């Protein structure tokens, strides 16, 4: 190691002292830091003290110091959200002033309603109906992409359904119907339920036992046709599904149809009146309507 107190053998006149370190004979001059760098460093230290006082900086037990300026990045985000909501309020007001059936007449307003409704749907409805609205058969959550509507598929019908829900106890205006449990409550015999099952299968053109279906026609006529219709067309006023197509809420197999007749189905949907603004309910109705199956 070179001795810092002495000049090295390679030291020339006018050279500064070395640091005292030597690597393979290479020595390092002990030059002072440039003045401009030192002053920048000092100014940064002074600026940091000012920042600590003016802005949130030091963490505490429950929160950081707030700073004398009271700045908050959360506040900035809240202000931006408020600005966007302020701009959207005017459009939401227009949605309220427009009948749901007439919304598509204003292309720009309809586009905004659909986009706003998509956000509401993703946050409030997709958990049951799926991100794309295709529903979940295993849980009895309806597919919103087809044109088979239990309670009607007009925009006004959808607004009513979204606002008050189905078979819940929270809203007097909730849509309500209840299918008898023909097997559980011993309204029909096991044989009659089998016959009715195969008749329903025949209505939709599914594989069935012709002999059982023939006998089930009378069982269906006496017990089911008042709600589902003589030809199985269903009744949106009562929320009775059509049975003469291949669209099934809980599945169209012999087992699932038998279970529906035996134990009944009683799906419940919450209402969103009071949880969403009326304009948001209309917006999500516009979104659902344009998915492809709206009447």
GROMACS .gro file of C-alpha atoms in nm, residues 48-177:
model
  130
   48UNK     CA    1  -3.514   1.763   0.158
   49UNK     CA    2  -3.570   1.933   0.494
   50UNK     CA    3  -3.816   2.168   0.326
   51UNK     CA    4  -3.994   1.873   0.160
   52UNK     CA    5  -4.028   1.691   0.493
   53UNK     CA    6  -4.202   1.997   0.637
   54UNK     CA    7  -4.424   2.079   0.338
   55UNK     CA    8  -4.534   1.734   0.218
   56UNK     CA    9  -4.631   1.399   0.373
   57UNK     CA   10  -4.304   1.227   0.445
   58UNK     CA   11  -4.250   1.057   0.781
   59UNK     CA   12  -4.449   0.741   0.860
   60UNK     CA   13  -4.623   0.729   1.195
   61UNK     CA   14  -4.816   0.463   1.385
   62UNK     CA   15  -5.144   0.508   1.197
   63UNK     CA   16  -5.055   0.750   0.917
   64UNK     CA   17  -4.773   0.961   0.777
   65UNK     CA   18  -4.714   1.325   0.859
   66UNK     CA   19  -4.953   1.534   0.650
   67UNK     CA   20  -4.720   1.830   0.579
   68UNK     CA   21  -4.807   2.196   0.611
   69UNK     CA   22  -4.940   2.208   0.251
   70UNK     CA   23  -5.186   1.927   0.320
   71UNK     CA   24  -5.109   1.760  -0.013
   72UNK     CA   25  -5.255   1.413  -0.078
   73UNK     CA   26  -5.218   1.193  -0.386
   74UNK     CA   27  -5.549   1.033  -0.286
   75UNK     CA   28  -5.699   1.379  -0.296
   76UNK     CA   29  -5.570   1.425  -0.650
   77UNK     CA   30  -5.736   1.100  -0.756
   78UNK     CA   31  -6.061   1.201  -0.584
   79UNK     CA   32  -6.053   1.537  -0.763
   80UNK     CA   33  -6.002   1.368  -1.100
   81UNK     CA   34  -6.289   1.128  -1.033
   82UNK     CA   35  -6.509   1.421  -0.931
   83UNK     CA   36  -6.422   1.602  -1.255
   84UNK     CA   37  -6.517   1.301  -1.467
   85UNK     CA   38  -6.836   1.245  -1.268
   86UNK     CA   39  -6.926   1.610  -1.316
   87UNK     CA   40  -6.892   1.568  -1.693
   88UNK     CA   41  -7.094   1.247  -1.685
   89UNK     CA   42  -7.370   1.391  -1.468
   90UNK     CA   43  -7.498   1.591  -1.764
   91UNK     CA   44  -7.518   1.274  -1.975
   92UNK     CA   45  -7.682   1.077  -1.695
   93UNK     CA   46  -7.936   1.358  -1.665
   94UNK     CA   47  -8.014   1.316  -2.035
   95UNK     CA   48  -8.063   0.942  -1.982
   96UNK     CA   49  -8.321   1.019  -1.713
   97UNK     CA   50  -8.499   1.258  -1.947
   98UNK     CA   51  -8.518   0.995  -2.222
   99UNK     CA   52  -8.754   0.700  -2.224
  100UNK     CA   53  -8.558   0.372  -2.224
  101UNK     CA   54  -8.726   0.266  -2.549
  102UNK     CA   55  -8.615   0.590  -2.719
  103UNK     CA   56  -8.256   0.585  -2.601
  104UNK     CA   57  -8.122   0.430  -2.921
  105UNK     CA   58  -8.256   0.728  -3.120
  106UNK     CA   59  -7.970   0.940  -2.983
  107UNK     CA   60  -7.657   0.763  -3.104
  108UNK     CA   61  -7.409   0.947  -2.880
  109UNK     CA   62  -7.624   0.916  -2.570
  110UNK     CA   63  -7.692   0.549  -2.639
  111UNK     CA   64  -7.319   0.483  -2.680
  112UNK     CA   65  -7.248   0.651  -2.347
  113UNK     CA   66  -7.529   0.456  -2.178
  114UNK     CA   67  -7.399   0.124  -2.310
  115UNK     CA   68  -7.041   0.200  -2.199
  116UNK     CA   69  -7.157   0.319  -1.857
  117UNK     CA   70  -7.385   0.017  -1.828
  118UNK     CA   71  -7.097  -0.216  -1.912
  119UNK     CA   72  -6.904  -0.081  -1.611
  120UNK     CA   73  -7.206  -0.127  -1.385
  121UNK     CA   74  -7.263  -0.479  -1.521
  122UNK     CA   75  -6.900  -0.577  -1.457
  123UNK     CA   76  -6.919  -0.455  -1.098
  124UNK     CA   77  -7.271  -0.566  -1.003
  125UNK     CA   78  -7.399  -0.837  -1.239
  126UNK     CA   79  -7.112  -1.038  -1.385
  127UNK     CA   80  -7.067  -1.243  -1.068
  128UNK     CA   81  -7.391  -1.427  -1.149
  129UNK     CA   82  -7.449  -1.375  -1.520
  130UNK     CA   83  -7.085  -1.408  -1.624
  131UNK     CA   84  -6.848  -1.146  -1.761
  132UNK     CA   85  -7.002  -1.173  -2.107
  133UNK     CA   86  -7.362  -1.223  -1.991
  134UNK     CA   87  -7.379  -1.591  -2.094
  135UNK     CA   88  -7.519  -1.697  -1.756
  136UNK     CA   89  -7.442  -2.009  -1.551
  137UNK     CA   90  -7.677  -2.305  -1.597
  138UNK     CA   91  -7.558  -2.484  -1.286
  139UNK     CA   92  -7.680  -2.196  -1.070
  140UNK     CA   93  -7.987  -2.105  -1.271
  141UNK     CA   94  -7.846  -1.768  -1.375
  142UNK     CA   95  -8.007  -1.670  -1.707
  143UNK     CA   96  -7.820  -1.625  -2.030
  144UNK     CA   97  -7.864  -1.262  -2.139
  145UNK     CA   98  -7.733  -1.317  -2.492
  146UNK     CA   99  -8.035  -1.500  -2.632
  147UNK     CA  100  -8.391  -1.382  -2.700
  148UNK     CA  101  -8.556  -1.607  -2.439
  149UNK     CA  102  -8.671  -1.378  -2.159
  150UNK     CA  103  -8.845  -1.499  -1.844
  151UNK     CA  104  -8.988  -1.157  -1.761
  152UNK     CA  105  -8.973  -0.982  -2.097
  153UNK     CA  106  -8.677  -0.841  -2.285
  154UNK     CA  107  -8.781  -0.486  -2.372
  155UNK     CA  108  -8.576  -0.206  -2.221
  156UNK     CA  109  -8.861  -0.115  -1.988
  157UNK     CA  110  -8.890  -0.479  -1.877
  158UNK     CA  111  -8.517  -0.500  -1.810
  159UNK     CA  112  -8.522  -0.172  -1.614
  160UNK     CA  113  -8.803  -0.315  -1.397
  161UNK     CA  114  -8.613  -0.638  -1.337
  162UNK     CA  115  -8.284  -0.466  -1.252
  163UNK     CA  116  -8.449  -0.213  -1.025
  164UNK     CA  117  -8.659  -0.451  -0.814
  165UNK     CA  118  -8.518  -0.797  -0.876
  166UNK     CA  119  -8.685  -1.136  -0.870
  167UNK     CA  120  -8.856  -1.307  -0.576
  168UNK     CA  121  -8.671  -1.107  -0.311
  169UNK     CA  122  -8.830  -0.974   0.006
  170UNK     CA  123  -8.677  -0.626  -0.017
  171UNK     CA  124  -8.906  -0.469  -0.275
  172UNK     CA  125  -9.287  -0.488  -0.301
  173UNK     CA  126  -9.246  -0.445  -0.677
  174UNK     CA  127  -9.008  -0.739  -0.714
  175UNK     CA  128  -9.122  -0.979  -0.984
  176UNK     CA  129  -9.268  -1.287  -0.822
  177UNK     CA  130  -9.384  -1.632  -0.923
   0.00000   0.00000   0.00000
